[in-house]
Coordinates of C-alpha atoms in Angstrom, one line a residue:
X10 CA 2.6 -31.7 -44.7
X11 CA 4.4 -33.0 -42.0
X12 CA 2.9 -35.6 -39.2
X13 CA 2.5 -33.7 -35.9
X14 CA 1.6 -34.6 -32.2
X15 CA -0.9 -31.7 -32.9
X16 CA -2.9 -34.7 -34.9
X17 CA -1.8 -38.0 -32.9
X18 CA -3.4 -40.7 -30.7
X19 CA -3.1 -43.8 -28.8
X20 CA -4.1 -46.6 -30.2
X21 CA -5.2 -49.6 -28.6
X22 CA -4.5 -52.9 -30.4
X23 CA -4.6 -56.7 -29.8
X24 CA -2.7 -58.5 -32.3
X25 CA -2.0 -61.6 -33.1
X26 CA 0.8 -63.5 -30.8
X27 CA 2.9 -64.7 -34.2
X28 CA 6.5 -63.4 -35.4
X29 CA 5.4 -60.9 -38.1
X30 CA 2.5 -59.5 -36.4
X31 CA 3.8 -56.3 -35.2
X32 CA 6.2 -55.7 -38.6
X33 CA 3.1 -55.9 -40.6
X34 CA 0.9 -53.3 -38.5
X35 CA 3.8 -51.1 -38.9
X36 CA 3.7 -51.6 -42.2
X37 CA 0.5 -50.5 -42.7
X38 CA 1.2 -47.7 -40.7
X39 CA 4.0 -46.2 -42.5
X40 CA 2.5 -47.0 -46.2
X41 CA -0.7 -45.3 -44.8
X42 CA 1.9 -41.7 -44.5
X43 CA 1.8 -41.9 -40.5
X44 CA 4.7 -41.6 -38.0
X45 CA 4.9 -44.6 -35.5
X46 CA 5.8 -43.5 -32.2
X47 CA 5.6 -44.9 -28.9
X48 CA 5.2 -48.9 -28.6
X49 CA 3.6 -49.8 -25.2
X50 CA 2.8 -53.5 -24.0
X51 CA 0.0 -53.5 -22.1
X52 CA -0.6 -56.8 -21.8
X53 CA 0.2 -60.3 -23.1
X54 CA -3.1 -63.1 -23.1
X55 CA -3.3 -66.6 -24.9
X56 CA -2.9 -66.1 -28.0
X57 CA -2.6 -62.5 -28.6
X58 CA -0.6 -59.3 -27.1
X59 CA -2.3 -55.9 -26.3
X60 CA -0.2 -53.0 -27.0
X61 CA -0.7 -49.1 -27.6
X62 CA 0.7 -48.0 -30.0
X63 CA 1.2 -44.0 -30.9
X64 CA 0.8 -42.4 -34.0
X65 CA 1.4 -39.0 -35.5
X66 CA -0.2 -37.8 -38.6
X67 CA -0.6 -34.6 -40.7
X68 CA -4.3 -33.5 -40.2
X69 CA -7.4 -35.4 -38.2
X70 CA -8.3 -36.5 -42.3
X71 CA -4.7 -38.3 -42.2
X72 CA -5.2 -39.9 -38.7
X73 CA -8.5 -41.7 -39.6
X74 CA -6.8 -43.0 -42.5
X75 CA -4.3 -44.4 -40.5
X76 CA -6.7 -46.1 -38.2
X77 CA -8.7 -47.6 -41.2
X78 CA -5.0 -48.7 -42.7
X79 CA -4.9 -50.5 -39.0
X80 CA -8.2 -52.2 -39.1
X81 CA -7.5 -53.3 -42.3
X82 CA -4.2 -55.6 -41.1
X83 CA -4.8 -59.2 -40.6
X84 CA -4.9 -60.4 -37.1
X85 CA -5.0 -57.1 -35.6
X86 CA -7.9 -55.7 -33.8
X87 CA -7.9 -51.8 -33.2
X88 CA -9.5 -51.6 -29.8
X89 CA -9.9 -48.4 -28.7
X90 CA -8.7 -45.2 -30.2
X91 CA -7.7 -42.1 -28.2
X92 CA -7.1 -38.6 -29.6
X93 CA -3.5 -37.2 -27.5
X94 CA -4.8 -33.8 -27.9
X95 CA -8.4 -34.1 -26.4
X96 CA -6.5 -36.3 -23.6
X97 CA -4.3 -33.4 -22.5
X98 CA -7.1 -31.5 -21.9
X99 CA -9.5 -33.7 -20.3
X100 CA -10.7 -31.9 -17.4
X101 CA -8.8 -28.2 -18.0
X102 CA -5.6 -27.6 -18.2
X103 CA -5.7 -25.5 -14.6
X104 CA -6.2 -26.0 -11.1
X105 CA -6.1 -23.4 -8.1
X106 CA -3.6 -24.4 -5.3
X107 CA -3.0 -22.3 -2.3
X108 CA 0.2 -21.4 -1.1
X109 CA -0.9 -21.5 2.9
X110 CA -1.3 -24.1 4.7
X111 CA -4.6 -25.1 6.0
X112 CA -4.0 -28.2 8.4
X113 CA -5.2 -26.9 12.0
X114 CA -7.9 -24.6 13.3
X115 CA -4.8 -22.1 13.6
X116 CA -3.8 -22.2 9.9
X117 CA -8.0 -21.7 9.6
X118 CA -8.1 -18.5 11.7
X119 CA -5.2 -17.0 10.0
X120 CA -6.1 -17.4 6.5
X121 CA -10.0 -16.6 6.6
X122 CA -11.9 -15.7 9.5
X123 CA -11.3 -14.2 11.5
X124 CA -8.1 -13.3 10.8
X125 CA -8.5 -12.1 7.3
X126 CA -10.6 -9.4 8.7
X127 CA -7.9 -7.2 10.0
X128 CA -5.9 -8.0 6.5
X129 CA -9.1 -6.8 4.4
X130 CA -9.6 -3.9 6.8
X131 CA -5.8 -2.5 6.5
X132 CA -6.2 -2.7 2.4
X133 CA -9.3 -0.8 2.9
X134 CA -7.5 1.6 4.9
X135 CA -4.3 1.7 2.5
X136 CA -5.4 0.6 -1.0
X137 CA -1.4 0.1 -2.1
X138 CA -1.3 -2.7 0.2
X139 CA -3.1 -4.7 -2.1
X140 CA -0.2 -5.4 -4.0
X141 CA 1.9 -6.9 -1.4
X142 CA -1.2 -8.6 0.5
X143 CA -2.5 -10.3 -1.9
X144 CA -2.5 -12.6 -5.9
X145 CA -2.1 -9.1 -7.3
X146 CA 1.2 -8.4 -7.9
X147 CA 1.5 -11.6 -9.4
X148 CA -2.0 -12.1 -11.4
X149 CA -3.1 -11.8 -15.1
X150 CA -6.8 -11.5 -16.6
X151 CA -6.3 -13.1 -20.2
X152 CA -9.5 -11.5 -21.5
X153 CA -11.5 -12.9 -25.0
X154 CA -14.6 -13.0 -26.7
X155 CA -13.8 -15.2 -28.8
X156 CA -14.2 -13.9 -32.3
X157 CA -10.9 -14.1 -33.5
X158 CA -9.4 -17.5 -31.7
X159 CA -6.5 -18.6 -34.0
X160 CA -7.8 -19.8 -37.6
X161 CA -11.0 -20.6 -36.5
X162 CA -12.6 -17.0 -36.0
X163 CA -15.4 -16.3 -34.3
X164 CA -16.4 -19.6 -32.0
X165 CA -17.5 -17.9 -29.0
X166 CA -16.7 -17.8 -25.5
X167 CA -16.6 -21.6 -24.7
X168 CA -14.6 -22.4 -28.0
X169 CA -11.8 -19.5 -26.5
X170 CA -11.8 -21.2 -23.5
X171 CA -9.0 -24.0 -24.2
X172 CA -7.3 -21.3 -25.9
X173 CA -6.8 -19.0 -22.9
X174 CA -6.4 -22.0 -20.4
X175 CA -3.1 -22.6 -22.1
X176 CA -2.0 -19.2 -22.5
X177 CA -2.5 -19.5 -18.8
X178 CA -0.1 -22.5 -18.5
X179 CA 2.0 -20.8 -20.8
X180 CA 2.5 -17.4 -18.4
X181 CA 3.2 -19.8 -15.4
X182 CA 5.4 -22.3 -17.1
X183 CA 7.7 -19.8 -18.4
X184 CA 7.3 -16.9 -15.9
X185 CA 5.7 -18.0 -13.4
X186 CA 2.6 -15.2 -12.9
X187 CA -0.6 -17.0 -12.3
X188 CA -3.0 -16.0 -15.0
X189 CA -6.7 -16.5 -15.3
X190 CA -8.5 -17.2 -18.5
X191 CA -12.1 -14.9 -18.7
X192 CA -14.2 -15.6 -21.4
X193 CA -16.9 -12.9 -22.0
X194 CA -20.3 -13.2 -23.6
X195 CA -20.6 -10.2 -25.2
X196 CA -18.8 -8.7 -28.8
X197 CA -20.1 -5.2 -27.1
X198 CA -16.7 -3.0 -27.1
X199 CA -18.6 -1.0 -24.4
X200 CA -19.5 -4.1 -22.4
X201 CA -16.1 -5.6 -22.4
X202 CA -14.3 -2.6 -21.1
X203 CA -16.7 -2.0 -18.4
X204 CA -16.4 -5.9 -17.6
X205 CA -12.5 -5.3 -17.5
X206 CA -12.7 -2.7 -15.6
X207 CA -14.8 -4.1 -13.4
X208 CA -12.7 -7.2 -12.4
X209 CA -9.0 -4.9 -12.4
X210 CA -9.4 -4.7 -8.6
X211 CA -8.0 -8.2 -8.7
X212 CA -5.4 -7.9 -11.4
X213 CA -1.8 -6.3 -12.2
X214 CA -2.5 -7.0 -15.4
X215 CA -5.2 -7.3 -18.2
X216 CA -3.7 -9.7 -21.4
X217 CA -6.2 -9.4 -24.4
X218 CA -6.6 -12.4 -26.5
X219 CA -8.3 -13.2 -30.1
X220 CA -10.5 -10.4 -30.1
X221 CA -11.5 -9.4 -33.7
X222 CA -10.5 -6.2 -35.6
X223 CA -10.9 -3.4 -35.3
X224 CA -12.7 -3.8 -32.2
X225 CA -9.5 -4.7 -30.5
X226 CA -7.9 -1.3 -31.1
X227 CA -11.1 0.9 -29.3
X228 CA -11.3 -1.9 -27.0
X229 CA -7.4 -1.6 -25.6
X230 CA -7.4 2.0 -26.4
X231 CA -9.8 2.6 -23.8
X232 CA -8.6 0.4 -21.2
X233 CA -5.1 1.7 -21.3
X234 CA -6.7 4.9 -20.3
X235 CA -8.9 3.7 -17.8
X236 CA -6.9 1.3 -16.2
X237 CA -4.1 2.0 -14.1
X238 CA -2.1 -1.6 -15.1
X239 CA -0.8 -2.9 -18.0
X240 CA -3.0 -3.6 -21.1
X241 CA -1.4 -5.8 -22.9
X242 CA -3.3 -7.1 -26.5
X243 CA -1.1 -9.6 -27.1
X244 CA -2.3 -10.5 -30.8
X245 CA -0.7 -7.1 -31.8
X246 CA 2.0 -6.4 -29.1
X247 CA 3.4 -10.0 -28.8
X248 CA 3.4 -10.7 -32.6
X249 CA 5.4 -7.5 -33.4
X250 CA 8.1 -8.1 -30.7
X251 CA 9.1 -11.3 -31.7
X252 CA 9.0 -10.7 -35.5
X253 CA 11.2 -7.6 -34.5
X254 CA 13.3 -10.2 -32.7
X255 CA 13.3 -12.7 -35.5
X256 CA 13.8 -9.3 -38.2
X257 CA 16.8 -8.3 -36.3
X258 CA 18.8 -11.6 -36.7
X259 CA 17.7 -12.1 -40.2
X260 CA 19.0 -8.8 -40.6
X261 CA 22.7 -9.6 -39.0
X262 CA 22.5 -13.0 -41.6
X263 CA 21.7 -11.0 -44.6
X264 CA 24.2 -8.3 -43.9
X265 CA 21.5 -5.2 -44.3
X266 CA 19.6 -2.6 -41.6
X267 CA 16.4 -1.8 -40.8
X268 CA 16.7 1.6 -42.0
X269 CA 17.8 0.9 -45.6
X270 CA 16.0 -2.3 -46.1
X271 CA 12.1 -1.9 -48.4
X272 CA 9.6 -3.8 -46.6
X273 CA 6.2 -5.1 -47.8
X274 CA 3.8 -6.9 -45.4
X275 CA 0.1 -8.7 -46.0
X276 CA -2.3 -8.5 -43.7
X277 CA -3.4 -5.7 -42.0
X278 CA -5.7 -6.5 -38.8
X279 CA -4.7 -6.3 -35.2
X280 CA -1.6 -8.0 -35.5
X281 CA -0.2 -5.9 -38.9
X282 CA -0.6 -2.7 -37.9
X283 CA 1.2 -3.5 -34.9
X284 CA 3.9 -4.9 -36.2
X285 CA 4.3 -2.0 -38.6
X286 CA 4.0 0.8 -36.2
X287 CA 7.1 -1.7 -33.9
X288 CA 8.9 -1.7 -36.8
X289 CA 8.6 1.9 -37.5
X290 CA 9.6 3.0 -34.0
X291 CA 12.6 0.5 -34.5
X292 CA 13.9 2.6 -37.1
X293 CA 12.1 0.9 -40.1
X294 CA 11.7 3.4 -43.0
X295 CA 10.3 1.8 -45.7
X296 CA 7.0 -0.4 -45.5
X297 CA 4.1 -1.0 -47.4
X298 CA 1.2 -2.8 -46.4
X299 CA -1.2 -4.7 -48.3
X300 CA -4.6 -6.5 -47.7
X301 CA -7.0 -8.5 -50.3
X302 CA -6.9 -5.3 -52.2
X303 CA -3.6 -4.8 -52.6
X304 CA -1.1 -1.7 -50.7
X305 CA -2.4 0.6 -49.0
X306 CA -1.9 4.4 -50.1
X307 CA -3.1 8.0 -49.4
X308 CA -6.0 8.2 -51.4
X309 CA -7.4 4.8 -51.5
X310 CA -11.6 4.5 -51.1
X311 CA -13.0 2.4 -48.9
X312 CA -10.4 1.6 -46.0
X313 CA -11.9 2.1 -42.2
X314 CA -9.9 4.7 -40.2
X315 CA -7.6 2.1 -39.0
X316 CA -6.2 1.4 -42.3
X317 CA -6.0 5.3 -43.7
X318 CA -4.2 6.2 -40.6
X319 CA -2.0 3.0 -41.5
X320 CA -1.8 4.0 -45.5
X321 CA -1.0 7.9 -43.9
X322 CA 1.9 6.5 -41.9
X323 CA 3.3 4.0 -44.4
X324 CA 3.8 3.2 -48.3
X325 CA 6.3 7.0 -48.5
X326 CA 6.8 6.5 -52.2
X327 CA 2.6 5.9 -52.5
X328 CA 2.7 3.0 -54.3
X329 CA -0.2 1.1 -55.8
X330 CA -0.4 -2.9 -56.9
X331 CA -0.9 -6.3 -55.6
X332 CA 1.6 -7.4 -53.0
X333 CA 3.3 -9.6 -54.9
X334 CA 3.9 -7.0 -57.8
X335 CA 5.6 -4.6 -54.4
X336 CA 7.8 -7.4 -53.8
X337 CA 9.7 -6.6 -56.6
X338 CA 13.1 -5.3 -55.5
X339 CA 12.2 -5.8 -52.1
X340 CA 14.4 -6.8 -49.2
X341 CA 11.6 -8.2 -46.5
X342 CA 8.0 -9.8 -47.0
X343 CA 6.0 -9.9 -43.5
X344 CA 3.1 -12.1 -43.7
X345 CA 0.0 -12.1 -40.7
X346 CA -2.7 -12.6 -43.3
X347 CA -4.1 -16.3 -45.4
X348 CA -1.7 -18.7 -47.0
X349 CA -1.2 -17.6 -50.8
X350 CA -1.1 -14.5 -50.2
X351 CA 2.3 -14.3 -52.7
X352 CA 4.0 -16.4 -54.9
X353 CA 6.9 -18.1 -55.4
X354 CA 7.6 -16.4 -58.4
X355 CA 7.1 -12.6 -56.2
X356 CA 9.7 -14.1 -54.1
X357 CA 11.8 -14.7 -57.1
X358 CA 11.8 -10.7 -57.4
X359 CA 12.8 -9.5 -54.6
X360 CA 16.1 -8.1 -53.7
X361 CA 19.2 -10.6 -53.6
X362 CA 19.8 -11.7 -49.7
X363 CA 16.1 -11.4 -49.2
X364 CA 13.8 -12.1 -46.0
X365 CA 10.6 -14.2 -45.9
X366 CA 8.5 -14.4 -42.8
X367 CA 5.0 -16.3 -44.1
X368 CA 3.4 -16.5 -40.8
X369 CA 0.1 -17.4 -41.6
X370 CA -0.9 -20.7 -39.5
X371 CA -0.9 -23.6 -40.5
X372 CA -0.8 -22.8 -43.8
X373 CA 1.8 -19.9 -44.9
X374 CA 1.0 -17.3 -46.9
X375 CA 3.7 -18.6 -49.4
X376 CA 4.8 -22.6 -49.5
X377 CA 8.3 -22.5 -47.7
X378 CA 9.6 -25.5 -50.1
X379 CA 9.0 -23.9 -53.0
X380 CA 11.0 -20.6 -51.7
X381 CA 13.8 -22.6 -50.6
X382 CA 17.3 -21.8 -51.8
X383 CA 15.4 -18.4 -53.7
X384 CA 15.1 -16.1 -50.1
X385 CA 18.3 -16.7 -47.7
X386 CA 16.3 -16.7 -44.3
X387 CA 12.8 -17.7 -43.9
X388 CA 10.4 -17.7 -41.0
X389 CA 6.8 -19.2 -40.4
X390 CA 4.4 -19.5 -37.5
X391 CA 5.0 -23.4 -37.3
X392 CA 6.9 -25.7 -35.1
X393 CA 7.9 -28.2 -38.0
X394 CA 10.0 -25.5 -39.9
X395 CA 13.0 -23.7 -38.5
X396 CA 12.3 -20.1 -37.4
X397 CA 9.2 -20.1 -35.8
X398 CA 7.8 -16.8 -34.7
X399 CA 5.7 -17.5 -31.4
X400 CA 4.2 -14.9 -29.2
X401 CA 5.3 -17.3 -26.3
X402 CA 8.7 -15.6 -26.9
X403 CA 7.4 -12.7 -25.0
X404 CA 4.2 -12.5 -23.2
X405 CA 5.4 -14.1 -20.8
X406 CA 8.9 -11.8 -19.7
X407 CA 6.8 -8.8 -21.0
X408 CA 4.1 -9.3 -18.2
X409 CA 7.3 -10.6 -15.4
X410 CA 9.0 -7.4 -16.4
X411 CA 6.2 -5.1 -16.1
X412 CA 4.6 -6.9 -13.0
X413 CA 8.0 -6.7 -10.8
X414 CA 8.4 -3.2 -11.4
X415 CA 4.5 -2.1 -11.2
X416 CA 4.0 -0.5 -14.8
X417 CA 0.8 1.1 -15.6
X418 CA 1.4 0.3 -18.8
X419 CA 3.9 -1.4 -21.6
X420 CA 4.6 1.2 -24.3
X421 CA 6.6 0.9 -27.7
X422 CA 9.7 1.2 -25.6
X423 CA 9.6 -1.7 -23.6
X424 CA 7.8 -3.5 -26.5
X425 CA 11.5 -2.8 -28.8
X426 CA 13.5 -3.5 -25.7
X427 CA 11.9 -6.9 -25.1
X428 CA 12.7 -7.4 -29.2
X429 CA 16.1 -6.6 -28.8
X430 CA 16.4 -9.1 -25.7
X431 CA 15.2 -12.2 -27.4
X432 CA 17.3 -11.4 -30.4
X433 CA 20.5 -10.9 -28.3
X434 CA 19.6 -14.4 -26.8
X435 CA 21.3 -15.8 -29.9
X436 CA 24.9 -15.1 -30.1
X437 CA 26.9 -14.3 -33.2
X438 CA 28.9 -17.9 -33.2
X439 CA 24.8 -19.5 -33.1
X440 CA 23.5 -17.2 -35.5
X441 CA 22.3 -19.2 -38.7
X442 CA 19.2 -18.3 -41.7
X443 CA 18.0 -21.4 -39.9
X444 CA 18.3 -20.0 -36.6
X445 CA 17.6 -15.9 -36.2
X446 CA 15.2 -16.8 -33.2
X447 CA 15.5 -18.6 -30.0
X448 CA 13.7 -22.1 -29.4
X449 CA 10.4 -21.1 -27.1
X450 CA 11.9 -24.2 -24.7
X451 CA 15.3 -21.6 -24.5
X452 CA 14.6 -20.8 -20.4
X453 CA 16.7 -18.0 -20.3
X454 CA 14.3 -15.5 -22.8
X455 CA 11.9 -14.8 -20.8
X456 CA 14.0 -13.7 -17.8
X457 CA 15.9 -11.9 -20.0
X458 CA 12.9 -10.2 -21.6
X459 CA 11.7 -9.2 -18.5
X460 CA 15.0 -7.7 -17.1
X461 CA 14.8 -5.3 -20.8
X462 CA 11.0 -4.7 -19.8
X463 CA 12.1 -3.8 -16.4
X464 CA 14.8 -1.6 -17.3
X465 CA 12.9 -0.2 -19.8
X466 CA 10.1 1.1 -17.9
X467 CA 11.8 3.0 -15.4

């Protein structure tokens, strides 16, 4: 494990005012496994000094460990603890701004009545005006129902809700397009798509989130031909293009090409299949997928239409076993599934030069320590490993792209050509199997991800 500000707080402390004080709460600290980071004084009284002190730990277990390890010092009192996390999002993480002024009676007549009147009345008259007249062009519905919201499942509507307020942050940050989190309270496929269809007057775009499988697949299917904007499901679409991205550079590390390398993935929900049909269009040739019950082949009782369409499009050779008996000779393992999936010793088998993406979060589907030195490059969904595959790669450019140029949709096309832009993002002197994808602080992806979109979907 390592300490994370995904598990931190500030600590409020009054210690004793004697040399030695401090050195042994730090002490305590660092014996207790924790990371000591910031060291504010807040205040200095009598006979003691206030401080707040910042710690970093590996789970919320670890952190209240490290408090008790606090307590426990002599002549230190833990006042008040406060979890970093629950602080950033005090209150939302959105507000609403407008981009008129409102300061006089003028700037009141202009931008609602009655001025607004003859603005309503020409989109009425000339529905395409909507798009220059108003949030529109520039507006996202990130849409959940919140059964399948990270690693937590299904925690309904009001457990999404942080969730898809920081996707919104995320779309504005790094593209600016102001994006709106909707939480619906309904796992009706038929309900949600006449709810998003219902609110796509207001939208250039509709950016499904954490939806379960294989609801999600009816669920977009239908929308993309009802709706007249992009429908973007971003657990699928986003996952496969950076992976694609990230496969690409391992690929230019390792010396091989998509078309001649054997591929076996785990996991094959929303995200999965995705990737695999992204990789097929790509030029992949050779994939097998697997879930709990091993590959999937023609002939196989028991898999949901979904996953026979998936075993009639994959697996060419028909293969049957575990995934980690596949793995054997293999060049690539692609993990969206639950840590363990495979072992070290599968890894062990595959073919020399191979490529490990274990992107099961936070726990990977295969423990990248015990891998090291055995595949050459190796990927994971986390931040405290090099190679992290994050969706915030491109969502963001995906929906710039297709917003600037009005898509009606974002096909497999634009999907590869937004792969292919992040990838060429890192050049051939940068190029490392510790660095085959950008940072997701790298500004220049997602203009560069949007200009491939762009291009692509003319």
């Amino acid at each position: 494990m390592h300490p994370s500000a995904s598990f931190s707080a500030a600590i409020r402390v009054r210690i004793d005012n004697h040399p030695g004080s401090f050195a042994r709460l730090a002490s305590a600290i660092g014996e207790a496994g924790g990371l000591l980071g910031a060291i504010d004084l807040v205040r200095v009284e009598r006979a003691t000094k206030i401080r707040d002190v910042t710690v970093l730990a590996d789970d919320e277990h670890h952190l209240n460990a490290i408090v008790e390890a606090m307590r426990s010092v002599q002549g230190v009192e833990v006042v008040n603890v406060s979890d970093r996390v629950f602080l950033a999002h005090l209150g939302g993480k959105l507000e609403v701004r407008p981009r008129s002024p409102l300061k006089t009676r003028d700037d009141l007549s202009m931008v609602y009545t009655p001025g607004v009147a003859r603005v309503s009345r020409s989109i009425a008259e000339d529905p395409e005006k909507v798009w220059n007249l108003t949030i529109k062009r520039n507006a996202v519905a990130v849409v959940s129902d919140g059964t399948a919201v990270l690693g937590l499942g299904d925690i309904g509507p009001e457990g999404a809700l942080p969730v898809m307020e920081g996707k919104a942050v995320l779309f504005k940050e790094f593209a600016g397009v102001d994006a709106f989190p909707i939480c619906l309270d309904t796992k009706d496929p038929d309900e949600i798509v006449r709810t998003v269809q219902a609110i796509a007057p207001a939208f250039g775009g509709i950016n499904l989130e954490d939806i379960s499988a294989p609801r999600c697949f009816e669920i977009e299917r239908r929308l993309r031909e009802s709706l007249e904007i992009p429908v973007f499901h971003d657990d699928q679409h986003g996952t496969a293009i950076v992976v694609l991205a990230a496969l690409l550079n391992a690929l230019r590390v390792v010396g091989k090409r998509l078309e001649d390398v054997r591929i076996v993935t785990t996991g094959c929900g929303a995200a999965g299949m995705a990737v695999t049909r992204t990789l097929l269009h790509a030029g992949a040739r050779w994939i097998v997928g697997c879930d709990e019950g091993g590959a999937l082949y023609r002939g196989r009782t028991g898999l949901n239409p979904a996953k026979q369409e998936y075993a009639e499009t994959t697996n060419p050779d028909n293969l049957q076993g575990t995934a980690d008996e596949l793995l054997e000779g293999a060049d690539v393992f692609i993990g969206v599934s639950v840590p363990n999936a495979i072992t070290p010793e599968g890894v062990r088998r595959m073919a020399p030069r191979a490529i490990v993406f274990a992107m099961a979060n936070p726990n990977p589907e295969v423990d990248p320590e015990a891998i090291e030195g055995v595949a050459e490059v190796i990927a994971t969904g986390r931040s405290d490993y090099p190679n992290q595959i994050n969706n915030v790669l491109a969502f963001p450019g995906v929906f710039r792209g297709a917003l600037d140029v009005r898509a009606r949709t974002i096909d497999e096309g634009m999907e590869v050509a937004a792969a292919r832009a992040i990838a060429a993002i890192i050049s051939d002197d940068e190029l490392s199997a510790d660095y085959v994808i950008p940072s997701v602080f790298n500004r220049s992806v997602a203009p560069a991800v949007a200009a491939a979109v762009s291009h692509a979907a003319e």
